[in-house]
Coordinates of C-alpha atoms in Angstrom, one line a residue:
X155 CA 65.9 5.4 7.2
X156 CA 63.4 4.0 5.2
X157 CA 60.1 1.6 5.8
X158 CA 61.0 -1.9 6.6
X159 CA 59.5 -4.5 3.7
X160 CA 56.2 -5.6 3.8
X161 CA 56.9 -9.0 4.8
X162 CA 60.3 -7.6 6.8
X163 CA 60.8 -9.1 10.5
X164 CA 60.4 -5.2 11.6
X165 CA 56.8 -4.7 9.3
X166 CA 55.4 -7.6 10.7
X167 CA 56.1 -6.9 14.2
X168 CA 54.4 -3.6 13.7
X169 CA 51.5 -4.8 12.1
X170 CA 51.1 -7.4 15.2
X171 CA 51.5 -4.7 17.7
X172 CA 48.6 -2.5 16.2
X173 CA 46.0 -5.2 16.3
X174 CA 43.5 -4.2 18.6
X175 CA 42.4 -1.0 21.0
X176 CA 44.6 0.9 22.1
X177 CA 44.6 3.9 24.8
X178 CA 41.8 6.6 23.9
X179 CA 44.6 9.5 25.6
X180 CA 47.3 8.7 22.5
X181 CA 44.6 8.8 20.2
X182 CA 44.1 12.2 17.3
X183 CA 40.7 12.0 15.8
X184 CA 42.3 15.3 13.6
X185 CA 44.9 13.3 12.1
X186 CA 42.6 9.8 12.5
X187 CA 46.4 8.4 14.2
X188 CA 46.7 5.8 16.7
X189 CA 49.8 5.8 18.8
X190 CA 50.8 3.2 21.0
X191 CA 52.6 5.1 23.9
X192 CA 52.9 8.2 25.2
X193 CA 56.6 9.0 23.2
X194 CA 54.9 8.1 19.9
X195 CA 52.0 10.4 20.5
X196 CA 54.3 13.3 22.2
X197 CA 56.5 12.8 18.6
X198 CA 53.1 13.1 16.8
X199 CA 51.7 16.4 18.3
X200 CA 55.2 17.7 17.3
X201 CA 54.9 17.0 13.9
X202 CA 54.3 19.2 10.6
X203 CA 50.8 17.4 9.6
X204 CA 49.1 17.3 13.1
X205 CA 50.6 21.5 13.5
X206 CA 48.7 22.0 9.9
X207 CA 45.6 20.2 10.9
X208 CA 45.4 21.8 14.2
X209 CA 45.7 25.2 11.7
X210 CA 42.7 24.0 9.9
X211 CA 40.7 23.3 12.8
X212 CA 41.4 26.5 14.4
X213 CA 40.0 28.4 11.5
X214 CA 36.6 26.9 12.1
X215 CA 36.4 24.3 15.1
X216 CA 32.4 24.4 15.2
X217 CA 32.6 22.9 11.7
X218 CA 34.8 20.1 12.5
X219 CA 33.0 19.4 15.8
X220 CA 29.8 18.9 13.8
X221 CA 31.3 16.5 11.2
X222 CA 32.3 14.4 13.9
X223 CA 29.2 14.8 15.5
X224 CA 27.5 14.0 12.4
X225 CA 29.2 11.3 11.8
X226 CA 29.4 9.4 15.3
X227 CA 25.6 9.8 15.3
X228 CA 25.2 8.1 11.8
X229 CA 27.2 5.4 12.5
X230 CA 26.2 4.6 16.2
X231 CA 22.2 4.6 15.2
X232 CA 23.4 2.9 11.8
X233 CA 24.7 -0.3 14.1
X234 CA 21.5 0.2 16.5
X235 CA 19.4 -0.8 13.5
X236 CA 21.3 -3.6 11.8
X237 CA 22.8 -5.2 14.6
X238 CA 19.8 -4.8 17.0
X239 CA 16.8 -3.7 15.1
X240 CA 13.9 -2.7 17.1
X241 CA 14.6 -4.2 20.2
X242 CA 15.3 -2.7 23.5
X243 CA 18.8 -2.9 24.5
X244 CA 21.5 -1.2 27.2
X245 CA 23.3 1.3 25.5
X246 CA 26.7 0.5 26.9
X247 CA 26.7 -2.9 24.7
X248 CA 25.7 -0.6 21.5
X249 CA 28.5 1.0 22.3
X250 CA 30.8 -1.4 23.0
X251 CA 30.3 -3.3 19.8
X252 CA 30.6 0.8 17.8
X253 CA 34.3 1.1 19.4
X254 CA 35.5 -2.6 18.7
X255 CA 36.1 -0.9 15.5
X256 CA 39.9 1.2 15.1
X257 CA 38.7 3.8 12.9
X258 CA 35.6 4.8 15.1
X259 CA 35.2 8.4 15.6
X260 CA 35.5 9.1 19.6
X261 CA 33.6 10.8 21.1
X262 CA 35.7 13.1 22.8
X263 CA 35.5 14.9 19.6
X264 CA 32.0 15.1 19.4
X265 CA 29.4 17.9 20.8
X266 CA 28.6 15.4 23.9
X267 CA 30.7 14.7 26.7
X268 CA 29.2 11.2 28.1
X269 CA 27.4 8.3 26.8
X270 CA 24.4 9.6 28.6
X271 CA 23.7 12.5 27.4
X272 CA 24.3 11.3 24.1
X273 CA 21.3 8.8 25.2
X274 CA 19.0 11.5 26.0
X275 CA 19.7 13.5 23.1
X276 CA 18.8 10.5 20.8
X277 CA 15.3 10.3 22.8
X278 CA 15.1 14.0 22.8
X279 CA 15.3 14.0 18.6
X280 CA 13.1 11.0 18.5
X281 CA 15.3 9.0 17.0
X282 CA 14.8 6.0 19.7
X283 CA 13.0 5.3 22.6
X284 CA 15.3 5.4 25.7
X285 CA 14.4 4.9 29.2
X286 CA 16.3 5.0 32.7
X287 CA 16.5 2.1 34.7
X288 CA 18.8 0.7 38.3
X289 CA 20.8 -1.2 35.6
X290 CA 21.5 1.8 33.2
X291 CA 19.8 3.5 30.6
X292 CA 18.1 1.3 27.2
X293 CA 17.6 2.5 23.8
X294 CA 15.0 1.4 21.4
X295 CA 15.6 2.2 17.6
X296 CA 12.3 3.4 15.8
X297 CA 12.1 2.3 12.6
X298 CA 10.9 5.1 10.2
X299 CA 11.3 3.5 7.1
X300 CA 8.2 4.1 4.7
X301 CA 8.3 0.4 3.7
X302 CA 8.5 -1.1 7.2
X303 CA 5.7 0.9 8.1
X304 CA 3.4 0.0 5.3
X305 CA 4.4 -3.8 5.8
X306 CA 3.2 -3.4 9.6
X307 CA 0.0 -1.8 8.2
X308 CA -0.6 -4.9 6.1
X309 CA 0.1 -7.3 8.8
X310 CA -2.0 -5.1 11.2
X311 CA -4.8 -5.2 8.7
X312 CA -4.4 -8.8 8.4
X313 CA -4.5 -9.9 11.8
X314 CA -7.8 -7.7 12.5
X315 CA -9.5 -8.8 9.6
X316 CA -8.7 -12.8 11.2
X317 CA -10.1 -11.7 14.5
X318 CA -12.9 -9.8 12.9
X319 CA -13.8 -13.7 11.3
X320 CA -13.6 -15.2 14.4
X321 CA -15.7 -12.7 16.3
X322 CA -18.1 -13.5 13.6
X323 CA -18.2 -16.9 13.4
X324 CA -18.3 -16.9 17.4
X325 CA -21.2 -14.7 17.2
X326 CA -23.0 -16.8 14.6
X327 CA -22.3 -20.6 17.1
X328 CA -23.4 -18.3 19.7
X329 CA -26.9 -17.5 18.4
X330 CA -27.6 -20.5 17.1
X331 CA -27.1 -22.5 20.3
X332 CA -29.2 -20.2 21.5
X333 CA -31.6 -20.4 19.6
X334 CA -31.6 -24.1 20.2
X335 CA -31.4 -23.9 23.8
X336 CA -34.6 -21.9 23.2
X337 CA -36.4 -24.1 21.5
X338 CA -35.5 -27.0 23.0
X339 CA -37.1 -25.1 26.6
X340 CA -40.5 -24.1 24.6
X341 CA -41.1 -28.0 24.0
X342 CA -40.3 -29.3 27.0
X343 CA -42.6 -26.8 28.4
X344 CA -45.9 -28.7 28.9
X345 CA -49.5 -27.1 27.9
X346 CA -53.0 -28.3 30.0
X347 CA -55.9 -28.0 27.9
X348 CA -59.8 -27.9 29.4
X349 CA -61.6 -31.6 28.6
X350 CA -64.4 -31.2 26.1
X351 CA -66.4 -33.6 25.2
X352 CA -68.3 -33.9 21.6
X353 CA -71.1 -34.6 22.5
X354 CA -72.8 -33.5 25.5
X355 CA -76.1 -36.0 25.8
X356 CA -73.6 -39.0 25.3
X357 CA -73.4 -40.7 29.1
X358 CA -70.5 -42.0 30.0
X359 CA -71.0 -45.8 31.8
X360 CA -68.1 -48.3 33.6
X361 CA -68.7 -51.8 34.0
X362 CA -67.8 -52.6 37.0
X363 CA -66.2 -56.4 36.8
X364 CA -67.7 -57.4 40.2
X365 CA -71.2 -56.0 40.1
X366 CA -70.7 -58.0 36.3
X367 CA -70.1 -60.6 37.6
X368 CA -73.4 -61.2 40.0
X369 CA -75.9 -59.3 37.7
X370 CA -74.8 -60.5 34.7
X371 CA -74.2 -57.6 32.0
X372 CA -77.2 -55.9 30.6
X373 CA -76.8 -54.9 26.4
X374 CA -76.7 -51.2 27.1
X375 CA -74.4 -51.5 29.7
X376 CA -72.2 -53.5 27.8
X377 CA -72.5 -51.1 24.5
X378 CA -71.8 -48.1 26.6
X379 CA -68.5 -49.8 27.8
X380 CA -67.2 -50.6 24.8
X381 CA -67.6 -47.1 23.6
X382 CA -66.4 -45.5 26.5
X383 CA -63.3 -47.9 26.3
X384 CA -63.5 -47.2 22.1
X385 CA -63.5 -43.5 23.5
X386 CA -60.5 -43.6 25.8
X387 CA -58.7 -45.7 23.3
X388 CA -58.7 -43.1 20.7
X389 CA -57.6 -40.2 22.7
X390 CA -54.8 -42.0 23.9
X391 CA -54.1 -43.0 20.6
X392 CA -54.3 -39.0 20.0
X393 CA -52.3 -38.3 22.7
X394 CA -49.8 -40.4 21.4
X395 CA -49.6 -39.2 18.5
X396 CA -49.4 -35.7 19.5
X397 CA -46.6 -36.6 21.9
X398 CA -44.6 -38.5 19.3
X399 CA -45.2 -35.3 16.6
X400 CA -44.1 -33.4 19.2
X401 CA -40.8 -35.0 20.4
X402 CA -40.4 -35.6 16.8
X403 CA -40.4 -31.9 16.4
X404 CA -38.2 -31.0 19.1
X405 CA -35.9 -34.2 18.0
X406 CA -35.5 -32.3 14.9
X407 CA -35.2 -28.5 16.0
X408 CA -32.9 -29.6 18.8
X409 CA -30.7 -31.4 15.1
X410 CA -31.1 -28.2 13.4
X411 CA -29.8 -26.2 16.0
X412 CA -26.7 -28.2 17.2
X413 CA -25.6 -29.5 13.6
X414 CA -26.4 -26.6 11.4
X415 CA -22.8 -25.3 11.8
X416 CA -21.2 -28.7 10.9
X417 CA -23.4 -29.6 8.2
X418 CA -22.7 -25.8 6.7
X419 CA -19.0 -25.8 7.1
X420 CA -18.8 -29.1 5.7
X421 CA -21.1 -27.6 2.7
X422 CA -18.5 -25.0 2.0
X423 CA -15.9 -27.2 2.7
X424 CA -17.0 -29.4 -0.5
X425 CA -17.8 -26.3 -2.3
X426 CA -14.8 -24.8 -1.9
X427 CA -12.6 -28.1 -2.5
X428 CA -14.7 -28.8 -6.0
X429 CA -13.8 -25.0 -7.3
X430 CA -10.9 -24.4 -6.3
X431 CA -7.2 -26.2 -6.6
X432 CA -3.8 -26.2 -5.7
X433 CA -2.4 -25.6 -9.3
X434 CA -2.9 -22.2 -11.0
X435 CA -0.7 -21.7 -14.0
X436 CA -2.5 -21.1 -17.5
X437 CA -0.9 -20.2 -20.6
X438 CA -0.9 -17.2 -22.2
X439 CA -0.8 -14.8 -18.7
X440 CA 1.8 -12.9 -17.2
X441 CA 3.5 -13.5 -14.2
X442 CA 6.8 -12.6 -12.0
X443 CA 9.3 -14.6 -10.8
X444 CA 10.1 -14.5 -7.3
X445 CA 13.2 -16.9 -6.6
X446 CA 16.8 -15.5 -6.0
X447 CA 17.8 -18.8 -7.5
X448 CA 18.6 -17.4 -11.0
X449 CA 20.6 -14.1 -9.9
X450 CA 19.7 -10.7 -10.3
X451 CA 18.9 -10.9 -14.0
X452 CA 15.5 -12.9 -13.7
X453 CA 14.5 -11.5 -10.0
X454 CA 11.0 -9.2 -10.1
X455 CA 11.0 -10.0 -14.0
X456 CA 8.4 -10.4 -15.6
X457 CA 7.8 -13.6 -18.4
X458 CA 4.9 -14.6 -20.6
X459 CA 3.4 -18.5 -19.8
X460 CA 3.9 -20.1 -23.3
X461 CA 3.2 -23.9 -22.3
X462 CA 2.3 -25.4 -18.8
X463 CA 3.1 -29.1 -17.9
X464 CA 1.6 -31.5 -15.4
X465 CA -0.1 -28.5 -13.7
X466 CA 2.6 -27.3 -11.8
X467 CA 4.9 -26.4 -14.2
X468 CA 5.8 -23.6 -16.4
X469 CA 7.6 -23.1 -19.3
X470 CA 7.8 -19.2 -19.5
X471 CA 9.5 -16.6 -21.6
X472 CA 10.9 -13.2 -20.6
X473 CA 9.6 -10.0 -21.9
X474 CA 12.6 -8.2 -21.6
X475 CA 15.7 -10.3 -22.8
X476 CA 13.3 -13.3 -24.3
X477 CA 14.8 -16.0 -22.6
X478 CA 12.8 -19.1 -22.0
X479 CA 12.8 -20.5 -18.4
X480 CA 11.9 -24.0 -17.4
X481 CA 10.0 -22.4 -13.5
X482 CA 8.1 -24.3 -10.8
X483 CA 4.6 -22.4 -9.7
X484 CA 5.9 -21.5 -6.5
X485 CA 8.7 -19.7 -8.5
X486 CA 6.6 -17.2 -10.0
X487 CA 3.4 -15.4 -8.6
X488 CA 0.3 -13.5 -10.6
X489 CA 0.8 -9.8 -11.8
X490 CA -2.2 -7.1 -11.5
X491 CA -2.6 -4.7 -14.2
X492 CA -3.7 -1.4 -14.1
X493 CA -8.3 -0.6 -14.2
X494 CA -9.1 -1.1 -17.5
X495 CA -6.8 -4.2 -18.3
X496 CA -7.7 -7.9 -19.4
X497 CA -7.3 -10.3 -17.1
X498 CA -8.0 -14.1 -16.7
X499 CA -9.1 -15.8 -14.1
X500 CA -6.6 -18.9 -12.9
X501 CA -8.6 -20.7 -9.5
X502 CA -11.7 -20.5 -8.0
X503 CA -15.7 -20.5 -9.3
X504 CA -14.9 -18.6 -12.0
X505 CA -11.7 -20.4 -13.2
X506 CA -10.8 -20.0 -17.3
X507 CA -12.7 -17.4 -17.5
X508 CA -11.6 -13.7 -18.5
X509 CA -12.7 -10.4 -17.5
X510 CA -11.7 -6.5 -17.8
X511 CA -9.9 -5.4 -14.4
X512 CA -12.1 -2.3 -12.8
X513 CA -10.8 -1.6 -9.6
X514 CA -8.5 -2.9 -6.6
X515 CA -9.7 -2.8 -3.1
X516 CA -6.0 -2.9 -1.5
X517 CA -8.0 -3.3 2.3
X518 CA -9.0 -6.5 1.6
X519 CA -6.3 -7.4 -0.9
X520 CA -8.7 -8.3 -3.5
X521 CA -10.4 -6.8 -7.1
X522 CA -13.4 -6.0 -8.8
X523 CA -13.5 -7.8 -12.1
X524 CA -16.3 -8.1 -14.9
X525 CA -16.7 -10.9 -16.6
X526 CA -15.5 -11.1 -20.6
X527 CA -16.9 -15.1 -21.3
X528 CA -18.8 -17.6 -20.0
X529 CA -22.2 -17.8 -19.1
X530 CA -21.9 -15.3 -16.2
X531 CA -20.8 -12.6 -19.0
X532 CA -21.4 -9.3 -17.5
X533 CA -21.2 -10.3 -13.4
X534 CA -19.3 -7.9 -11.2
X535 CA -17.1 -10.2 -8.6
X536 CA -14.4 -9.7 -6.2
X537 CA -11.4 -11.7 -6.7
X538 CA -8.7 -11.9 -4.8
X539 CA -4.8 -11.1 -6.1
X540 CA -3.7 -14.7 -6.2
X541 CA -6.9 -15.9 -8.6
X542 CA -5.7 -13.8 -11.6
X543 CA -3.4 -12.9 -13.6
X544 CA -3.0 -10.1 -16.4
X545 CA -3.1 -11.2 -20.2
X546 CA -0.6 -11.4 -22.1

């Protein structure tokens, strides 16, 4: 009797009745055959293709044990890293999520006997992390890949060089208040000096207002108090004077210290804003476009800037198949030659300007360029990879 049609009453019921797990006991991993009860897989083991592969295996049942081995190890720590990535997770739901698939390879044909000591053999190779716990034991999936790793350098890098700035800048507000708090106690501080007088035959009189009043004031008495009062007059004056430089002083220390920082951030603030913008694109350099938006055949290509309009946009032309593109600037980013190679400078101080490429300093993510033009022909400066672009 032949197979019933594909779209028979019988095929269809047969279809519907293999949908899903069945038992792991009327499973073959030899023969890769799922039967659905214990007749089917008893009329299995009795026929000619599971006796032959059963031949097979005997020849060399360390080879086959391997492969399957192999191959349930690939494709458990395969789903561990899409599915799950580097994050720690109970190995019974890895697992559960690897059988949902029919054509799995069990692991009752496999070197290891349990789920758990297939755990600790994937710690013992280093191929995760896995630790024991109440609830069961967790895996971890190291990522080994030589790009991942540089890409956590970068970001690593990155981060330290931020807090490295803000250590710095913390150290630098630190100092200078105090060095303001310092100040500001040295003049406060007051300072006694010793009386001296100029001269030392002058006599000092007071006219008394009563005695004045009785006697009637005598010329010399009368001279002498208004130069004594001339006298005490002027040093006040002086001491005001001295007092008002002072404060004055202090007014203006106490200024410096407190509002140095603003004034300088909002110094490179303008500085920064007046040379630099938020449009780069210049014709005649090369750049690489980015976007996914125009397929595979443009992606990572690079295209030659043959006109720019309103700032932002770029009409470009591809070096390999010289199509011209119509691309927005954040469709497209600079490209860095190799040492030795023309480049042009597209933002910053130095904008328009060209120079020869003569090293990269990949720590800090920026270049050492000399510059070709201007009136700062011949200066050495470090630019960083997003202020220019290679030459076309």
């Amino acid at each position: 009797m032949g197979k019933a049609d594909f779209l028979s009453p019988k095929a269809i019921s047969n279809r519907i009745k293999s949908k899903g797990l069945q038992k792991l006991r009327w499973y073959c991993q030899m023969c890769q055959k799922q039967c659905r009860d214990e007749n089917g897989f008893k009329c299995h083991c009795m026929s000619e293709s599971h006796q032959r592969q059963l031949l097979l295996a005997s020849e060399d049942p360390t080879k086959f044990m391997d492969y399957f081995s192999d191959e349930f190890k690939s494709d458990f720590v395969e789903l561990l890293r899409r599915r799950f990535g580097t994050k720690r997770v109970h190995n019974n739901i890895v697992y559960n999520e690897y059988i949902s698939d029919r054509e799995h390879v069990h692991m009752n044909s496999t070197q290891w006997e349990t789920l758990t000591d297939f755990t600790k053999w994937l710690g013992r190779e280093g191929l995760c992390k896995v630790d024991e716990t109440p609830k069961g034991w967790y895996v971890q999936y190291i990522d080994r890949d030589p790009e991942t790793i540089r890409r956590q350098e970068e970001q690593a890098r990155k981060k330290k060089q931020e807090l490295d700035d803000e250590e710095r800048s913390a150290r630098f507000i630190e100092e200078q208040v105090r060095r303001g708090r310092d100040s500001k106690e040295t003049d406060e501080t007051p300072v006694y000096t010793e009386l001296k007088r100029e001269n030392e035959e002058e006599k000092v009189a007071f006219n008394m207002g009563a005695s004045s009043s009785v006697a009637g004031p005598s010329k010399s008495s009368s001279v002498l108090g208004a130069s004594a009062l001339k006298t005490a007059a002027a040093s006040s004056t002086k001491r005001k004077d001295t007092s008002s430089g002072s404060d004055s002083r202090a007014e203006k220390k106490k200024k410096s210290a407190l509002e140095e920082i603003i004034e300088m951030e909002e110094k490179k603030k303008k500085k920064q804003q007046s040379v630099r913008t938020d449009y780069w694109l210049q014709p005649n350099i090369v750049v690489k476009v980015v976007t996914k938006r125009l397929g595979e055949k443009y992606h990572k290509k690079k295209a030659v800037v043959t006109e720019v309009r309103e700032n932002y946009t770029a009409v470009v032309r591809m070096i390999d198949s010289g199509d011209k593109l119509k691309l927005d600037q954040n469709h497209v980013e600079t490209v860095i030659p190799a040492p030795g190679k023309k480049v042009l400078i597209v933002n910053g101080p130095y904008r328009d300007t060209e120079a020869l490429l003569e090293g990269i300093d990949e720590k800090h993510f920026c270049a050492t360029l000399t510059l070709d033009s201007g009136q700062h022909k011949g200066k050495r400066v470090d630019v960083a990879y997003e202020d220019f672009s290679k030459l076309a």
